[in-house]
Amino acid sequence: MARGVNKVILIGNLGQDPETRYTPNGNAVVNLTLATDESYKDRQTGQLVPKTEWHRIVMFGKIAEVAGQYLRKGSKVYIEGKLQTRKWQGQDGQDRYTTEIVVDINGQMQMLDSRGGDGGGMNQGAPAGRPQQQSYNQPAPQQQGGGYQGQSGGYSQQPPQQQSQQHPPQPSPQHSPQQQQSSMPEPVDDFDDDIPF
Amino acid sequence: MARGVNKVILIGNLGQDPETRYTPNGNAVVNLTLATDESYKDRQTGQLVPKTEWHRIVMFGKIAEVAGQYLRKGSKVYIEGKLQTRKWQGQDGQDRYTTEIVVDINGQMQMLDSRGGDGGGMNQGAPAGRPQQQSYNQPAPQQQGGGYQGQSGGYSQQPPQQQSQQHPPQPSPQHSPQQQQSSMPEPVDDFDDDIPF
Amino acid sequence: MARGVNKVILIGNLGQDPETRYTPNGNAVVNLTLATDESYKDRQTGQLVPKTEWHRIVMFGKIAEVAGQYLRKGSKVYIEGKLQTRKWQGQDGQDRYTTEIVVDINGQMQMLDSRGGDGGGMNQGAPAGRPQQQSYNQPAPQQQGGGYQGQSGGYSQQPPQQQSQQHPPQPSPQHSPQQQQSSMPEPVDDFDDDIPF
Amino acid sequence: MARGVNKVILIGNLGQDPETRYTPNGNAVVNLTLATDESYKDRQTGQLVPKTEWHRIVMFGKIAEVAGQYLRKGSKVYIEGKLQTRKWQGQDGQDRYTTEIVVDINGQMQMLDSRGGDGGGMNQGAPAGRPQQQSYNQPAPQQQGGGYQGQSGGYSQQPPQQQSQQHPPQPSPQHSPQQQQSSMPEPVDDFDDDIPF
DNA sequence: TTTT
DNA sequence: TTTT
């Protein structure tokens, strides 16, 4: 529920491959940088000057999974999300603020590459087959708490094992104490399947 | 011209009265802070927790003039603009980044207070009569170059006198109310109406 | 899931009180007409001519319930939905098409009257207390099939009794046959379930 | 000027080649049909059922010129416009209504085919070179009066010769390549004002 | 850092 | 009528 409207709509290209992390609960969190270009006319020279605007995107839930799997550096994508500015501490102890576009359960993502080309070519990790134009709305709404702390701790770079199945506790030491502190936001918990297509 | 889409849509309330400045050419530049509220459910307590997101808005052109005149702390407003992140230097010499929603010629603004109440009450500068619900599209496009440096120099806190005409320096050091009225900048030429907002 | 983007954003005023109906399962369906105004300059006279655009809105789910309860003729509202054109038969047997803005689980609604005034005054059915500015996202997504036939049959003008509880079949003759056959249990609000359209 | 917000955002594919007409003043008017797809889950079978929504688009001005030149059947495109319903008379003398998305000076269009392929291949009229991803905002506002009458009379299927200049009647009945060149879209043209940013 |  |  919201008193107000907070909506961002972007179409642009990824500057890098997406970075995928996982919450202790196995939910994907993806960070992207997206470029939108605009040209303006220089007043002195009359020349058209290209200007690129870079956007930081954070995706949660199923959209994040799809983005992590199918988007690559250079991919063109439509994104709908909301603005969120988070505060963090610089190494000098001073407050810094970073504004991101959060794409959660209420957001949308749509891949716009008609051929799904990864734009980079050197992404050996790219999946063999990929969808060409597909849009995702998350399956269930969720409120974003104040807990997300950007790139900071508590996230695993490893995908969860079979998140949708019951399985015995992981003995693996890779899953560290960070998992214990399960106060991390868990944007979407009720996925009903892993791969939507 | 743009290769991409960069659009922000907000409905929220002003945290403070707008700050109006003027370029050397007499064009208004207005800074706003806008709050959009959202509630999320705390996972531990199950309580609805209100969360306010603050947005920095920069307006140019006629929309800026209208906003500066009619919006006040607490005003509810619809805004359409684009995201822009600008770099600046902190006092420690380090780079900082601030993301703002730029409402220029391609943006839109709409006052949503059915009564135009200023929400604060102590804004003696508020004009007597104000429109109730009015939307503004800028009359002609304009490209935003890279030159805008936020709050920094080159801006005047005083509105220009009759910018579109050559005129001798104003002797009066005080800006009287009458001047306020008669100093409407008219940067764009093809207005199809006579209402100044 | 969508291959494409289909989004409508409107701010306007209701032309009439909302019409609420209920599906056999007790889910609210609300029809609205919304006016958005625009002025254009007549090319001959140079006069500003007001022009009102009327939009047909159909709301489903919890948003519909809220709209039916709190919106009245004249209410100002923000609506986000999608375009849908449905075909129907005129009395002359010919095909007609009506385009509506569908506000379902993926849509949004926000009341913008700072005072919630009903704008009409003669709506005795209006609830005593009403929210002032509140936005609604539906709690869970739902796919809109092709079956919705507008104003046509299968809908009841009467609200369901205690839709969130199990209850014995209603002996009341007020409840039409259609309602009788729909004695299914009614999970509270997040229906991803049995809406037949 | 508008009291209200009336905005439509679509991403979809053209069902046919665009139809271009010209007003007596030589302004291009383009009609498109755009498909947006959505899948919904059939309640009986649980199957995903594809559903296509068709949208009627009308474009004016420079955007229309670009669309007429570069879009083809199958082209994927982003469109931003406004809803407009116009009344017309059926052959039976009865009123009919058609809702269209109007893309005028305040609208936007962006071609999303990474390769500009025409999707049909048999469009011999397609220009040799075409932009790949380009977005257009109209360079100057224009009010849409009540005068547009859909497909009806007053429009020419022939493009104007040099509409922006006074010139003697063209002797050549054939539209030469040079003319083609000179009618190339020029998304950004005349920013002449003095805003220094 | 992307894209054309 | 498009697209995947």
PDB file of C-alpha atoms in Angstrom, chain B residues 18 20-23 26-30 32 58-71 103-111 131 134-142 144 163 183-197, chain C residues 41 48, chain D residues 1-2 141 143 193-195 197:
ATOM      1  CA  PRO B  18      10.226  25.281  -3.464  1.00  0.00           C
ATOM      2  CA  THR B  20      13.565  29.249  -7.026  1.00  0.00           C
ATOM      3  CA  ARG B  21      16.657  30.566  -8.727  1.00  0.00           C
ATOM      4  CA  TYR B  22      17.212  32.228 -12.036  1.00  0.00           C
ATOM      5  CA  THR B  23      19.763  31.692 -14.714  1.00  0.00           C
ATOM      6  CA  GLY B  26      16.244  34.913 -16.476  1.00  0.00           C
ATOM      7  CA  ASN B  27      15.018  31.383 -16.723  1.00  0.00           C
ATOM      8  CA  ALA B  28      13.607  29.913 -13.576  1.00  0.00           C
ATOM      9  CA  VAL B  29      15.144  26.861 -11.959  1.00  0.00           C
ATOM     10  CA  VAL B  30      13.255  25.334  -9.079  1.00  0.00           C
ATOM     11  CA  LEU B  32      11.892  20.620  -4.699  1.00  0.00           C
ATOM     12  CA  VAL B  58      14.760  20.093 -10.468  1.00  0.00           C
ATOM     13  CA  MET B  59      12.424  21.989 -12.704  1.00  0.00           C
ATOM     14  CA  PHE B  60      13.181  24.270 -15.617  1.00  0.00           C
ATOM     15  CA  GLY B  61      11.267  26.658 -17.741  1.00  0.00           C
ATOM     16  CA  LYS B  62       7.652  27.540 -17.382  1.00  0.00           C
ATOM     17  CA  ILE B  63       6.918  24.563 -15.187  1.00  0.00           C
ATOM     18  CA  ALA B  64       9.508  25.905 -12.787  1.00  0.00           C
ATOM     19  CA  GLU B  65       7.835  29.277 -12.723  1.00  0.00           C
ATOM     20  CA  VAL B  66       4.481  27.787 -11.961  1.00  0.00           C
ATOM     21  CA  ALA B  67       5.898  25.487  -9.340  1.00  0.00           C
ATOM     22  CA  GLY B  68       7.748  28.319  -7.685  1.00  0.00           C
ATOM     23  CA  GLN B  69       4.633  30.396  -7.542  1.00  0.00           C
ATOM     24  CA  TYR B  70       1.966  27.930  -6.604  1.00  0.00           C
ATOM     25  CA  LEU B  71       3.537  25.034  -4.817  1.00  0.00           C
ATOM     26  CA  VAL B 103      11.424  18.170 -15.149  1.00  0.00           C
ATOM     27  CA  ASP B 104      12.175  20.060 -18.296  1.00  0.00           C
ATOM     28  CA  ILE B 105      10.417  20.746 -21.500  1.00  0.00           C
ATOM     29  CA  ASN B 106       9.541  17.111 -21.921  1.00  0.00           C
ATOM     30  CA  GLY B 107       8.261  16.746 -18.391  1.00  0.00           C
ATOM     31  CA  GLN B 108       4.967  17.457 -16.813  1.00  0.00           C
ATOM     32  CA  MET B 109       3.673  18.842 -13.566  1.00  0.00           C
ATOM     33  CA  GLN B 110       0.228  18.839 -12.135  1.00  0.00           C
ATOM     34  CA  MET B 111      -0.970  20.341  -8.926  1.00  0.00           C
ATOM     35  CA  PRO B 131      -5.100  27.375  -9.688  1.00  0.00           C
ATOM     36  CA  GLN B 134      -3.657  22.349 -13.700  1.00  0.00           C
ATOM     37  CA  SER B 135      -1.158  20.420 -15.666  1.00  0.00           C
ATOM     38  CA  TYR B 136       1.786  21.800 -17.524  1.00  0.00           C
ATOM     39  CA  ASN B 137       3.627  20.652 -20.471  1.00  0.00           C
ATOM     40  CA  GLN B 138       6.394  22.874 -21.541  1.00  0.00           C
ATOM     41  CA  PRO B 139       5.618  24.581 -24.799  1.00  0.00           C
ATOM     42  CA  ALA B 140       8.787  23.719 -26.631  1.00  0.00           C
ATOM     43  CA  PRO B 141      11.546  21.205 -26.257  1.00  0.00           C
ATOM     44  CA  GLN B 142      14.957  21.977 -25.030  1.00  0.00           C
ATOM     45  CA  GLN B 144      19.545  19.605 -21.192  1.00  0.00           C
ATOM     46  CA  GLN B 163      14.108  39.431 -19.564  1.00  0.00           C
ATOM     47  CA  SER B 183       8.557  39.818 -14.042  1.00  0.00           C
ATOM     48  CA  MET B 184       7.242  36.720 -15.640  1.00  0.00           C
ATOM     49  CA  PRO B 185      10.043  35.354 -17.719  1.00  0.00           C
ATOM     50  CA  GLU B 186       9.024  34.275 -21.136  1.00  0.00           C
ATOM     51  CA  PRO B 187      11.740  32.085 -22.473  1.00  0.00           C
ATOM     52  CA  VAL B 188       9.600  30.341 -25.027  1.00  0.00           C
ATOM     53  CA  ASP B 189       7.851  32.184 -27.714  1.00  0.00           C
ATOM     54  CA  ASP B 190       4.970  30.181 -28.930  1.00  0.00           C
ATOM     55  CA  PHE B 191       2.564  30.180 -26.093  1.00  0.00           C
ATOM     56  CA  ASP B 192      -0.887  29.682 -27.294  1.00  0.00           C
ATOM     57  CA  ASP B 193      -2.563  31.149 -24.304  1.00  0.00           C
ATOM     58  CA  ASP B 194      -2.533  34.089 -22.074  1.00  0.00           C
ATOM     59  CA  ILE B 195      -2.767  32.420 -18.758  1.00  0.00           C
ATOM     60  CA  PRO B 196       0.623  32.619 -17.149  1.00  0.00           C
ATOM     61  CA  PHE B 197       0.528  29.092 -15.866  1.00  0.00           C
TER      62      PHE B 197
ATOM     63  CA  LYS C  41      -6.080  26.354 -29.286  1.00  0.00           C
ATOM     64  CA  LEU C  48      -8.459  28.079 -25.923  1.00  0.00           C
TER      65      LEU C  48
ATOM     66  CA  MET D   1      -2.422  22.564 -21.148  1.00  0.00           C
ATOM     67  CA  ALA D   2      -4.222  19.824 -19.390  1.00  0.00           C
ATOM     68  CA  PRO D 141       4.072  21.476 -29.270  1.00  0.00           C
ATOM     69  CA  GLN D 143      -2.592  21.304 -30.085  1.00  0.00           C
ATOM     70  CA  ASP D 193      16.822  29.870 -26.615  1.00  0.00           C
ATOM     71  CA  ASP D 194      19.392  30.908 -24.232  1.00  0.00           C
ATOM     72  CA  ILE D 195      19.177  28.569 -21.364  1.00  0.00           C
ATOM     73  CA  PHE D 197      22.382  24.216 -19.590  1.00  0.00           C
TER      74      PHE D 197
END
